[in-house]
mmCIF file of C-alpha atoms in Angstrom:
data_model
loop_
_atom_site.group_PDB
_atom_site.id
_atom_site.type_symbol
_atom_site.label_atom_id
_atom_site.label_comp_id
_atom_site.label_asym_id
_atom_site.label_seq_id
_atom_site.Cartn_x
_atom_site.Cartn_y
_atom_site.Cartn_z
ATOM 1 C CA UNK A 5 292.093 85.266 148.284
ATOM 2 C CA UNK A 6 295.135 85.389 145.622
ATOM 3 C CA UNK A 7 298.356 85.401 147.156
ATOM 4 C CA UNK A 8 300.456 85.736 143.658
ATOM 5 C CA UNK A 9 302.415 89.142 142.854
ATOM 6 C CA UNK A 10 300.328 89.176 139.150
ATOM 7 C CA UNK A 11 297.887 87.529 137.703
ATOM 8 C CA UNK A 12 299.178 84.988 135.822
ATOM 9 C CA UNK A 13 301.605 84.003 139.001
ATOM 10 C CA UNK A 14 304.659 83.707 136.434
ATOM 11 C CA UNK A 15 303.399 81.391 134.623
ATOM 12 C CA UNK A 16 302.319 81.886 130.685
ATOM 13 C CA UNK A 17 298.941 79.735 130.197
ATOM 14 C CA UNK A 18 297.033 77.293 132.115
ATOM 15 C CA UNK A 19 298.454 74.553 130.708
ATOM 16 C CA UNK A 20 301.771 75.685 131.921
ATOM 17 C CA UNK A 21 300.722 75.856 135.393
ATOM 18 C CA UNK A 22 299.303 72.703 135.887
ATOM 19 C CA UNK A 23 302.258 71.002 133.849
ATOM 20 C CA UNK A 24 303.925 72.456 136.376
ATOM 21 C CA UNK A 25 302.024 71.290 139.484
ATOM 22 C CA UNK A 26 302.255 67.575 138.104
ATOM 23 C CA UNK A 27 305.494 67.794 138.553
ATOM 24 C CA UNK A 28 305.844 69.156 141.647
ATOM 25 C CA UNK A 29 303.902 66.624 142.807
ATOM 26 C CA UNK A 30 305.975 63.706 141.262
ATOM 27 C CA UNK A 31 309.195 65.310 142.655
ATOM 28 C CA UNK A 32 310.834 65.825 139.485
ATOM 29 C CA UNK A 33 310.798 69.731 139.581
ATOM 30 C CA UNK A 34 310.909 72.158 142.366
ATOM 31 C CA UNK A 35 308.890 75.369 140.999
ATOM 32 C CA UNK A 36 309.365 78.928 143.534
ATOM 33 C CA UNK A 37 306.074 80.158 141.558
ATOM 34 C CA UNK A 38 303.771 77.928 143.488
ATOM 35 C CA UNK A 39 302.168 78.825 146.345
ATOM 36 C CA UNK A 40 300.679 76.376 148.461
ATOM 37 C CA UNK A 41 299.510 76.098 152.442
ATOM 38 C CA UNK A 42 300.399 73.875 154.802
ATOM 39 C CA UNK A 43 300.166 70.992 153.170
ATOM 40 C CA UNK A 44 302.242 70.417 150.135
ATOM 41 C CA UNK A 45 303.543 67.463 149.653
ATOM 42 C CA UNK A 46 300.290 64.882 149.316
ATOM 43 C CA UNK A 47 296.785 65.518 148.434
ATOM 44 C CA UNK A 48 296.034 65.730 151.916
ATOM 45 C CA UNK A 49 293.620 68.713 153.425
ATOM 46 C CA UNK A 50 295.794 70.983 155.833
ATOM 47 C CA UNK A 51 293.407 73.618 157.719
ATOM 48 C CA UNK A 52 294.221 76.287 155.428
ATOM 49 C CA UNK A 53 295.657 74.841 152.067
ATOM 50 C CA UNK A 54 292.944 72.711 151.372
ATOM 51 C CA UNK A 55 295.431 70.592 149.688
ATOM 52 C CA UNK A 56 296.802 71.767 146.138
ATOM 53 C CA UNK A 57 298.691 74.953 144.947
ATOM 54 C CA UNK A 58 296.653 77.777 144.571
ATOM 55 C CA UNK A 59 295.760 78.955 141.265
ATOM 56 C CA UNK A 60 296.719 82.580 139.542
ATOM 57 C CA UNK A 61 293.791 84.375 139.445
ATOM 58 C CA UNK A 62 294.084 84.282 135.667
ATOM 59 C CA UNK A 63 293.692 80.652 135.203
ATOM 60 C CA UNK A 64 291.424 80.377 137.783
ATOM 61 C CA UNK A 65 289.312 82.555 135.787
ATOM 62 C CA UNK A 66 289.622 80.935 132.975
ATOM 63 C CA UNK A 67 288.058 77.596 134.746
ATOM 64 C CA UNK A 68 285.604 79.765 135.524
ATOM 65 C CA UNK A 69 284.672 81.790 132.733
ATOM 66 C CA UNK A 70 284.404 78.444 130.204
ATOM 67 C CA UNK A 71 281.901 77.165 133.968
ATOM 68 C CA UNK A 72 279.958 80.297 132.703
ATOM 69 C CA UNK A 73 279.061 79.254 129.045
ATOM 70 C CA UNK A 74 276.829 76.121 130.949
ATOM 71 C CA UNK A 75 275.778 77.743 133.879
ATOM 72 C CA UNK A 76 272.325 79.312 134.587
ATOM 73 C CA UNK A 77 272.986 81.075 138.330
ATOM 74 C CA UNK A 78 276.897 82.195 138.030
ATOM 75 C CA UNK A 79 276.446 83.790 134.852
ATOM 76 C CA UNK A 80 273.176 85.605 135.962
ATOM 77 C CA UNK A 81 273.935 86.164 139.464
ATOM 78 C CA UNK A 82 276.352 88.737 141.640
ATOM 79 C CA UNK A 83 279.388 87.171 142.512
ATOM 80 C CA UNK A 84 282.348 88.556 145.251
ATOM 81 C CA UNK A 85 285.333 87.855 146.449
ATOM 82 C CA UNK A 86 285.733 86.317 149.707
ATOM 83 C CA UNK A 87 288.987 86.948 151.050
ATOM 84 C CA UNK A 88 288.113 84.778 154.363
ATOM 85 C CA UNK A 89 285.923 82.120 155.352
ATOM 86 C CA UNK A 90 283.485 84.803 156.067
ATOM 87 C CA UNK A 91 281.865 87.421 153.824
ATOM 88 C CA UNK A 92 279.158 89.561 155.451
ATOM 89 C CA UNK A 93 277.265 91.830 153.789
ATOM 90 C CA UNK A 94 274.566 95.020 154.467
ATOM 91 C CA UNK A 95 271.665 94.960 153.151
ATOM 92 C CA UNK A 96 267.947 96.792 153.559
ATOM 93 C CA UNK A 97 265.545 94.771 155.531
ATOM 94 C CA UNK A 98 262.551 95.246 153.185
ATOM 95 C CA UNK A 99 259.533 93.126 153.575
ATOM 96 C CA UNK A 100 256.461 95.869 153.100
ATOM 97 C CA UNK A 101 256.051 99.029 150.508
ATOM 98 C CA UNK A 102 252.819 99.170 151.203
ATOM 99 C CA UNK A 103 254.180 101.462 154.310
ATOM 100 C CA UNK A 104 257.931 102.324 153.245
ATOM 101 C CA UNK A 105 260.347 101.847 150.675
ATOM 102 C CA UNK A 106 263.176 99.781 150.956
ATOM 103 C CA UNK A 107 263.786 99.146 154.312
ATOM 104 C CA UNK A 108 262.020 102.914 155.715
ATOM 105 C CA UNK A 109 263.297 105.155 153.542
ATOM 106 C CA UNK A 110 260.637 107.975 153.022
ATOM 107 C CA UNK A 111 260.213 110.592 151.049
ATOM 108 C CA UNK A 112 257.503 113.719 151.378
ATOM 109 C CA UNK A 113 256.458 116.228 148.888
ATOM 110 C CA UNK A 114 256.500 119.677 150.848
ATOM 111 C CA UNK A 115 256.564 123.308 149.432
ATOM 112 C CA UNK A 116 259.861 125.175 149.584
ATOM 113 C CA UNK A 117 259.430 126.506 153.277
ATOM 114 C CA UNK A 118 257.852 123.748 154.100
ATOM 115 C CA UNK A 119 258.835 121.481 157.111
ATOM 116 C CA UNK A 120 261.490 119.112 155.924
ATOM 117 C CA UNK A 121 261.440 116.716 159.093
ATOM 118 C CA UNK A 122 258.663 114.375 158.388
ATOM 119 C CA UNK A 123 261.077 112.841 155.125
ATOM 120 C CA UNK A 124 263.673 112.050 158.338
ATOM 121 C CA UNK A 125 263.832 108.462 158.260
ATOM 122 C CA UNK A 126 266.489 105.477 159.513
ATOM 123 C CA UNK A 127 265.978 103.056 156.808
ATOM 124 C CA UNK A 128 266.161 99.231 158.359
ATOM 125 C CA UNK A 129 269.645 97.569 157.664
ATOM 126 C CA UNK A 130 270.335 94.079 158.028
ATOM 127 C CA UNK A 131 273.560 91.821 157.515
ATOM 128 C CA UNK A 132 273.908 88.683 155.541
ATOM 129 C CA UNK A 133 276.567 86.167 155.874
ATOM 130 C CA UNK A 134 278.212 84.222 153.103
ATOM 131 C CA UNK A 135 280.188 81.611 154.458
ATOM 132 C CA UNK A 136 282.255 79.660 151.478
ATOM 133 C CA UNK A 137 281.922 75.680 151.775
ATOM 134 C CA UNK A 138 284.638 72.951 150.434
ATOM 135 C CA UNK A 139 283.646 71.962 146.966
ATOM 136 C CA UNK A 140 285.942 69.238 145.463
ATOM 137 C CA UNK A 141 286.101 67.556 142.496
ATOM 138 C CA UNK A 142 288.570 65.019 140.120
ATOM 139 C CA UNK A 143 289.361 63.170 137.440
ATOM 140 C CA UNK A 144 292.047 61.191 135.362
ATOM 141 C CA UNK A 145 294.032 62.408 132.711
ATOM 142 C CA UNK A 146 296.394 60.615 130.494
ATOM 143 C CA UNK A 147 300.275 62.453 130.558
ATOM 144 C CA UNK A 148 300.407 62.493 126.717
ATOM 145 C CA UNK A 149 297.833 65.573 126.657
ATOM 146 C CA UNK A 150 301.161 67.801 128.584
ATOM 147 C CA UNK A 151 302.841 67.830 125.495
ATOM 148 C CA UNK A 152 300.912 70.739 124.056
ATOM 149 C CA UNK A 153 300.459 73.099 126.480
ATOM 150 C CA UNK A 154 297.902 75.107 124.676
ATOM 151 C CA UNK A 155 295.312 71.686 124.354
ATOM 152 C CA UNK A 156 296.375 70.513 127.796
ATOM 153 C CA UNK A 157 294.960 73.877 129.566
ATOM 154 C CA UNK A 158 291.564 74.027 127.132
ATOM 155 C CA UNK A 159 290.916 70.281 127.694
ATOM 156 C CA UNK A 160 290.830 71.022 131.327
ATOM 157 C CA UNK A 161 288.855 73.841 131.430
ATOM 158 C CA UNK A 162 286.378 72.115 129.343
ATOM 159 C CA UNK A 163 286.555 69.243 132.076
ATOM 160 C CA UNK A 164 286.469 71.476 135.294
ATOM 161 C CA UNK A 165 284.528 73.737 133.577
ATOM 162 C CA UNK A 166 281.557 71.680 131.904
ATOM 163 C CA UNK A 167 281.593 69.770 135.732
ATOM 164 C CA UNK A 168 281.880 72.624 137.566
ATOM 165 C CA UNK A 169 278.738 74.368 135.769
ATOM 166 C CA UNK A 170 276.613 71.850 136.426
ATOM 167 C CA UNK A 171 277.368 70.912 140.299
ATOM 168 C CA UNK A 172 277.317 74.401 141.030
ATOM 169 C CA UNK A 173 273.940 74.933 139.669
ATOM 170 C CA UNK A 174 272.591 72.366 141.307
ATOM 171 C CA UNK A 175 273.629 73.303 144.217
ATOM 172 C CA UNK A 176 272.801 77.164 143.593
ATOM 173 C CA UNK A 177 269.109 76.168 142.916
ATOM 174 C CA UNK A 178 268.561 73.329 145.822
ATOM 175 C CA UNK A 179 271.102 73.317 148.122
ATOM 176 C CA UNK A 180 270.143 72.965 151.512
ATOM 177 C CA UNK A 181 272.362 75.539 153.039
ATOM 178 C CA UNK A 182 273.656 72.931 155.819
ATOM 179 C CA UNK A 183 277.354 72.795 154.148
ATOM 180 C CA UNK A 184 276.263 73.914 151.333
ATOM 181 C CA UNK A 185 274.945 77.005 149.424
ATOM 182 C CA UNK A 186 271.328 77.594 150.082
ATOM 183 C CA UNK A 187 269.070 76.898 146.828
ATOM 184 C CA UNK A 188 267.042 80.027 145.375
ATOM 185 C CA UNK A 189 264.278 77.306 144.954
ATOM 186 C CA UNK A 190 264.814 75.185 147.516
ATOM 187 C CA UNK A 191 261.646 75.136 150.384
ATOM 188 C CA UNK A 192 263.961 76.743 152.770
ATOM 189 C CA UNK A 193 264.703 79.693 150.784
ATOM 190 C CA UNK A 194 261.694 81.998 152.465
ATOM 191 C CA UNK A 195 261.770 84.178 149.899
ATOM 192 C CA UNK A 196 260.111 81.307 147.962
ATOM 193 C CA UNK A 197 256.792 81.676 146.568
ATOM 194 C CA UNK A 198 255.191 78.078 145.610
ATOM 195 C CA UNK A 199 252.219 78.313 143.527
ATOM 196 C CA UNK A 200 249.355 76.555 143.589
ATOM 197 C CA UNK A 201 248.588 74.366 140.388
ATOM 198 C CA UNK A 202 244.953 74.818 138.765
ATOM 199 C CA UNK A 203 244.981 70.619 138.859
ATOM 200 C CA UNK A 204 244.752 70.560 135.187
ATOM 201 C CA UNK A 205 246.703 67.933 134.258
ATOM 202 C CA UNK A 206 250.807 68.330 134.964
ATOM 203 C CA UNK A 207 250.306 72.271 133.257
ATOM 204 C CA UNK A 208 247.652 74.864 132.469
ATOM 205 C CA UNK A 209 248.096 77.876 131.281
ATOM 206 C CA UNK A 210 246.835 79.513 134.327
ATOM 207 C CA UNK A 211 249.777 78.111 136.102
ATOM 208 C CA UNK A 212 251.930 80.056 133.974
ATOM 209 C CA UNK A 213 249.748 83.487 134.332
ATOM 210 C CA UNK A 214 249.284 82.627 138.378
ATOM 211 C CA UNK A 215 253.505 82.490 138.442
ATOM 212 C CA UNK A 216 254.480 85.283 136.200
ATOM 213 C CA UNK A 217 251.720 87.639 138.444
ATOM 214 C CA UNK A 218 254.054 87.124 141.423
ATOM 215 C CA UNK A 219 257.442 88.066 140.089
ATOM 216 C CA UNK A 220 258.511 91.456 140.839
ATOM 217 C CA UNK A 221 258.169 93.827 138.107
ATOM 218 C CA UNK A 222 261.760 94.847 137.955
ATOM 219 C CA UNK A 223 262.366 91.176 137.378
ATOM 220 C CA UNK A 224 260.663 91.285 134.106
ATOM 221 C CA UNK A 225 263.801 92.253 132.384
ATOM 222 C CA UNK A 226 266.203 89.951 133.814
ATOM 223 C CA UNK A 227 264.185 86.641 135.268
ATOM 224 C CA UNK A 228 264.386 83.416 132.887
ATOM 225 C CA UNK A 229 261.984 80.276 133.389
ATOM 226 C CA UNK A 230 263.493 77.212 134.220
ATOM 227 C CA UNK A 231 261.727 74.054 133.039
ATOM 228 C CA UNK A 232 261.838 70.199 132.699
ATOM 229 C CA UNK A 233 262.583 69.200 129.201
ATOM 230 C CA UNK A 234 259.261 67.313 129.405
ATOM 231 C CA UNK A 235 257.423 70.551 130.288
ATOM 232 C CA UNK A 236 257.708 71.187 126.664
ATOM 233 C CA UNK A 237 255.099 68.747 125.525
ATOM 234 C CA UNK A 238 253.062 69.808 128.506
ATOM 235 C CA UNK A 239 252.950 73.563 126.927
ATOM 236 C CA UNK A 240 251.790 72.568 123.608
ATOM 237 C CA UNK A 241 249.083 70.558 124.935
ATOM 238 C CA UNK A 242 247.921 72.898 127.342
ATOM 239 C CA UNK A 243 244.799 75.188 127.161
ATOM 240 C CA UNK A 244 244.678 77.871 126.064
ATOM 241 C CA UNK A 245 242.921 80.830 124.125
ATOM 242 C CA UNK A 246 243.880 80.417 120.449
ATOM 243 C CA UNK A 247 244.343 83.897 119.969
ATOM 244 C CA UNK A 248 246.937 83.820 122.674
ATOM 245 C CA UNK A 249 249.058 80.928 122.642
ATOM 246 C CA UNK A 250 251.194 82.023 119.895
ATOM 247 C CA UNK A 251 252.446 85.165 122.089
ATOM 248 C CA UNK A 252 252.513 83.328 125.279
ATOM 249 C CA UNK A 253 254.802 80.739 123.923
ATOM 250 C CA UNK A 254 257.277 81.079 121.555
ATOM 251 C CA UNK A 255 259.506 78.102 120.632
ATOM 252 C CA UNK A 256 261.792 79.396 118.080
ATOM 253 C CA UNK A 257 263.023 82.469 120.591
ATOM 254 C CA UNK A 258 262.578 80.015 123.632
ATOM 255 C CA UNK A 259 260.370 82.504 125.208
ATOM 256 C CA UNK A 260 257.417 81.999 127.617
ATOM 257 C CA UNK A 261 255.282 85.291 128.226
ATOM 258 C CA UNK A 262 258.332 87.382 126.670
ATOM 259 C CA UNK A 263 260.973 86.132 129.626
ATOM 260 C CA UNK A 264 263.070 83.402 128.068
ATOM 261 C CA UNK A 265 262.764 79.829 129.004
ATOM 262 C CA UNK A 266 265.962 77.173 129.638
ATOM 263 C CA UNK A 267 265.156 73.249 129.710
ATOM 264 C CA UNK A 268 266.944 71.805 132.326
ATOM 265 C CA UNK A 269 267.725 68.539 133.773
ATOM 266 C CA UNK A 270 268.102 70.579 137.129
ATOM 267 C CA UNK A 271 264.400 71.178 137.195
ATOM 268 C CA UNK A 272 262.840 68.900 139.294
ATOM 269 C CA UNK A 273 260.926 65.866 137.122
ATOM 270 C CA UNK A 274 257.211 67.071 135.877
ATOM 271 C CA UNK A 275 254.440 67.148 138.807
ATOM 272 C CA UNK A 276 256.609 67.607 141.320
ATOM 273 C CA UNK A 277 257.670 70.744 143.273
ATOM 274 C CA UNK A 278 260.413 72.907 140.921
ATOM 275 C CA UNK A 279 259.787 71.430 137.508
ATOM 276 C CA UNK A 280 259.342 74.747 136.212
ATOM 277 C CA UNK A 281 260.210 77.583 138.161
ATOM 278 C CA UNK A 282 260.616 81.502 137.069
ATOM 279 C CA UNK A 283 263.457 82.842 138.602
ATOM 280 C CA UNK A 284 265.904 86.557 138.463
ATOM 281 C CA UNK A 285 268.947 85.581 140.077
ATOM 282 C CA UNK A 286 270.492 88.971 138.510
ATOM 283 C CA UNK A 287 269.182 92.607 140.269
ATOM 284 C CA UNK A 288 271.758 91.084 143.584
ATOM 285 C CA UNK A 289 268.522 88.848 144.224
ATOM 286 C CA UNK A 290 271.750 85.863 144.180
ATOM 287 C CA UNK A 291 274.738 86.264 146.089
ATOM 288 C CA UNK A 292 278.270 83.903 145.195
ATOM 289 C CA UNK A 293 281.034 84.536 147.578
ATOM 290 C CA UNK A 294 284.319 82.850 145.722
ATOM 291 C CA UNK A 295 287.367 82.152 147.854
ATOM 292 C CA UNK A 296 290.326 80.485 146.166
ATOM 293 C CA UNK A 297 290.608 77.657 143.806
ATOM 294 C CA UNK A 298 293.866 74.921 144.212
ATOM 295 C CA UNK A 299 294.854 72.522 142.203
ATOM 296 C CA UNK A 300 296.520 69.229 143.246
ATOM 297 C CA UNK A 301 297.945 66.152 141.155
ATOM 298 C CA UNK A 302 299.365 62.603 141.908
ATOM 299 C CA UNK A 303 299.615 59.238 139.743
ATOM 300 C CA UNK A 304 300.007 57.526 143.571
ATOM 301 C CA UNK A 305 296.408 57.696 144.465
ATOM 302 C CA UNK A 306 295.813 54.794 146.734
ATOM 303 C CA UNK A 307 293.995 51.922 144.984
ATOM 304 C CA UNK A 308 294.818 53.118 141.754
ATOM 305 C CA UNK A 309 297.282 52.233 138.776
ATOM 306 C CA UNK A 310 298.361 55.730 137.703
ATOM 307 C CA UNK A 311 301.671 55.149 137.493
ATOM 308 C CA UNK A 312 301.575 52.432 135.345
ATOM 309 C CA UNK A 313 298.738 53.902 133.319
ATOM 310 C CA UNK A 314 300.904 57.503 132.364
ATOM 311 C CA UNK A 315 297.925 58.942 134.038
ATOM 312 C CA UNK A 316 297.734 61.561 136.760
ATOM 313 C CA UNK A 317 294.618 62.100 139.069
ATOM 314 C CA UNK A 318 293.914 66.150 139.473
ATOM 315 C CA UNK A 319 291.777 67.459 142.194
ATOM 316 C CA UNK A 320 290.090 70.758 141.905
ATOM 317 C CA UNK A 321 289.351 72.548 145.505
ATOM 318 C CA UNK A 322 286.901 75.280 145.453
ATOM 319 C CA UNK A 323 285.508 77.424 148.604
ATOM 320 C CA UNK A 324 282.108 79.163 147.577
ATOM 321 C CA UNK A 325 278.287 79.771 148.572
ATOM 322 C CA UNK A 326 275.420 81.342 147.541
ATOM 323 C CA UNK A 327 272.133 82.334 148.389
ATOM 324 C CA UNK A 328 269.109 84.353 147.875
ATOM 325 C CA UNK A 329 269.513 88.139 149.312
ATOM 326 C CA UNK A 330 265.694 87.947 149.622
ATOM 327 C CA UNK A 331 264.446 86.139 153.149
ATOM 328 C CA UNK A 332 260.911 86.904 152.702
ATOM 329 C CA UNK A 333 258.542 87.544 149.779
ATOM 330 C CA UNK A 334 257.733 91.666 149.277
ATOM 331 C CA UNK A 335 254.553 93.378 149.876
ATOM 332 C CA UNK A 336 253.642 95.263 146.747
ATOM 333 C CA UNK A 337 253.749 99.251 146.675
ATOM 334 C CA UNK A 338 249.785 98.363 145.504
ATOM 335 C CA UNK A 339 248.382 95.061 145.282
ATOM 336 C CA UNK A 340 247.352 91.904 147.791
ATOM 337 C CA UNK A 341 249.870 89.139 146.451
ATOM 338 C CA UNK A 342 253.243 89.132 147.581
ATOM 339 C CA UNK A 343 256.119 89.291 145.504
ATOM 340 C CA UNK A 344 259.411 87.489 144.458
ATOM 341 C CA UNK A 345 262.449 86.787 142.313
ATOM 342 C CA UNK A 346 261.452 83.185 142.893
ATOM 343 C CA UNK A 347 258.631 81.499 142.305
ATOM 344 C CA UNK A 348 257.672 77.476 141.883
ATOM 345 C CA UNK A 349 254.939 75.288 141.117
ATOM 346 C CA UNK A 350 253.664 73.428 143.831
ATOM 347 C CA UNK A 351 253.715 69.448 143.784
ATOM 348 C CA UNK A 352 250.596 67.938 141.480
ATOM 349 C CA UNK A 353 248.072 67.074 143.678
#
């Protein structure tokens, strides 16, 4: 939650702000524009203020939006604001269309007289809970970059932003959910589907067919694979009918089966559990709940030389989760296999 009257807080740029912080912090400049919680003198946690003065909503998103250019879940996924440490949301408890359609709602083809009370139905509604966990990261920077304020705000979004990209991510595909988000391919994600590899070496083709027949077909459009950069060797050499490789894979659009494919370090290394997966964190099937982001700054961190250095430590506190709106894999409409917005390929055998 923002506190500030505007966006920007007062303040004209990023850089600005956090020039501005530093010295707060030092006790060379007393600034009415920050806002901070209980704790503002030391880079302390107080229940509330999480240590640090909270930043504008502008510069926050800024941090943010250069996180997005790296990211594979935030920029794909649905993300809300979470004004408390709390964010519950309603949601269709849908686990069968072989009977009903999301969550029991019905609907029966009648003639103009006809009776209209058979298409009465209560669809199913359920509630899911986002509750945003402490996220905190840091790093030196030397005081010379404050000069400028236009380099000193992009060279630490690129820093936040480049870190914060990849943590989250990591997190957003295996967190546990135990203080942290809960991973959309994580085992304990039931919406999960692991499939079972052919035994073919690390990769067969089949594999890739036997995954891409369990994503759900509204996923089609938005789902991208996700595979260990040493899955691409294991695609060329894999079987396949001649006359079909060429448009199953395509390297120079990065596209697998028409859905495009990112090589991760993420992924999970080859033959085990999550080196490629084929997920659609868009459609709401991934949920972010962002709280507030504070920034805090100090050249007296104990153990350190700081001071002496002309370099000040900044710490970044973020509260956020995330995790799958999915609990359970679908029955199709039509069809035996169950269906997903995440699927995985089992460990080799």
């Amino acid at each position: 939650m923002n506190r500030y009257e505007n966006k920007t807080g007062g303040f004209k740029s990023l850089g600005q702000f956090l020039v501005t912080v530093r010295k707060y912090y030092d006790g060379d400049h007393k600034d009415n524009r920050l806002i901070f919680g209980k704790t503002v003198g030391h880079m302390v946690e107080g229940e509330d203020s999480q240590g640090g003065a909270l930043v504008p909503e502008q510069w926050a998103d800024e941090i943010y939006y250069a996180a997005l250019e790296n990211s594979i879940v935030r920029s794909r996924a649905t993300v809300l604001p979470a004004k408390s440490d709390s964010l519950k949301i309603r949601k269709f408890v849908e686990t069968d269309r072989s009977s009903n359609l999301f969550g029991g709602v019905t609907f029966t083809w009648t003639e103009e007289l006809g009776d209209k009370t058979a298409a009465i139905s209560k669809p199913a509604l359920g509630e899911l809970e986002l509750n945003p966990h402490k996220l905190v990261g840091g790093c030196w920077v030397t005081n010379e970059l404050e000069d400028d304020y236009g380099k000193f705000g992009d060279f630490m979004k690129l820093v936040f932003g480049l870190a914060l990209a990849f943590v989250e991510d990591d997190a957003f595909l295996w967190g546990t959910g135990a203080g942290t988000p809960l991973g959309a391919i994580h085992a304990s994600n039931g919406s999960l589907i692991p499939v079972t590899r052919s035994g073919v070496g690390f990769l067969d083709w089949t594999d890739i067919a036997h995954m891409a027949e369990r994503l759900l077909p509204r996923s089609w459009e938005t789902a991208v694979w996700l595979i260990n950069p040493g899955a691409i060797d294991e695609l060329l050499e894999a079987t396949a009918p001649v006359a079909n490789q060429a448009t199953i894979l395509d390297l120079s659009e990065r596209k697998l089966w028409g859905i495009p494919f990112i090589p991760t370090e993420k992924c999970q290394a080859m033959g085990t559990q999550g080196d490629i997966a084929l997920c659609d964190f868009g459609h709401g099937h991934y949920l972010i709940a962002d709280r507030e982001m504070r920034i805090a700054a100090s050249r007296h961190v104990p153990g350190s030389y700081g001071f002496t250095t002309d370099e000040t430590f900044w710490k970044i506190v973020l509260r956020v989760d995330g995790q799958p709106l999915m609990t359970v894999p679908i029955t199709p409409y039509r069809g035996a296999n169950t269906l997903s917005a995440f699927i995985v390929l089992t460990t080799t055998s």
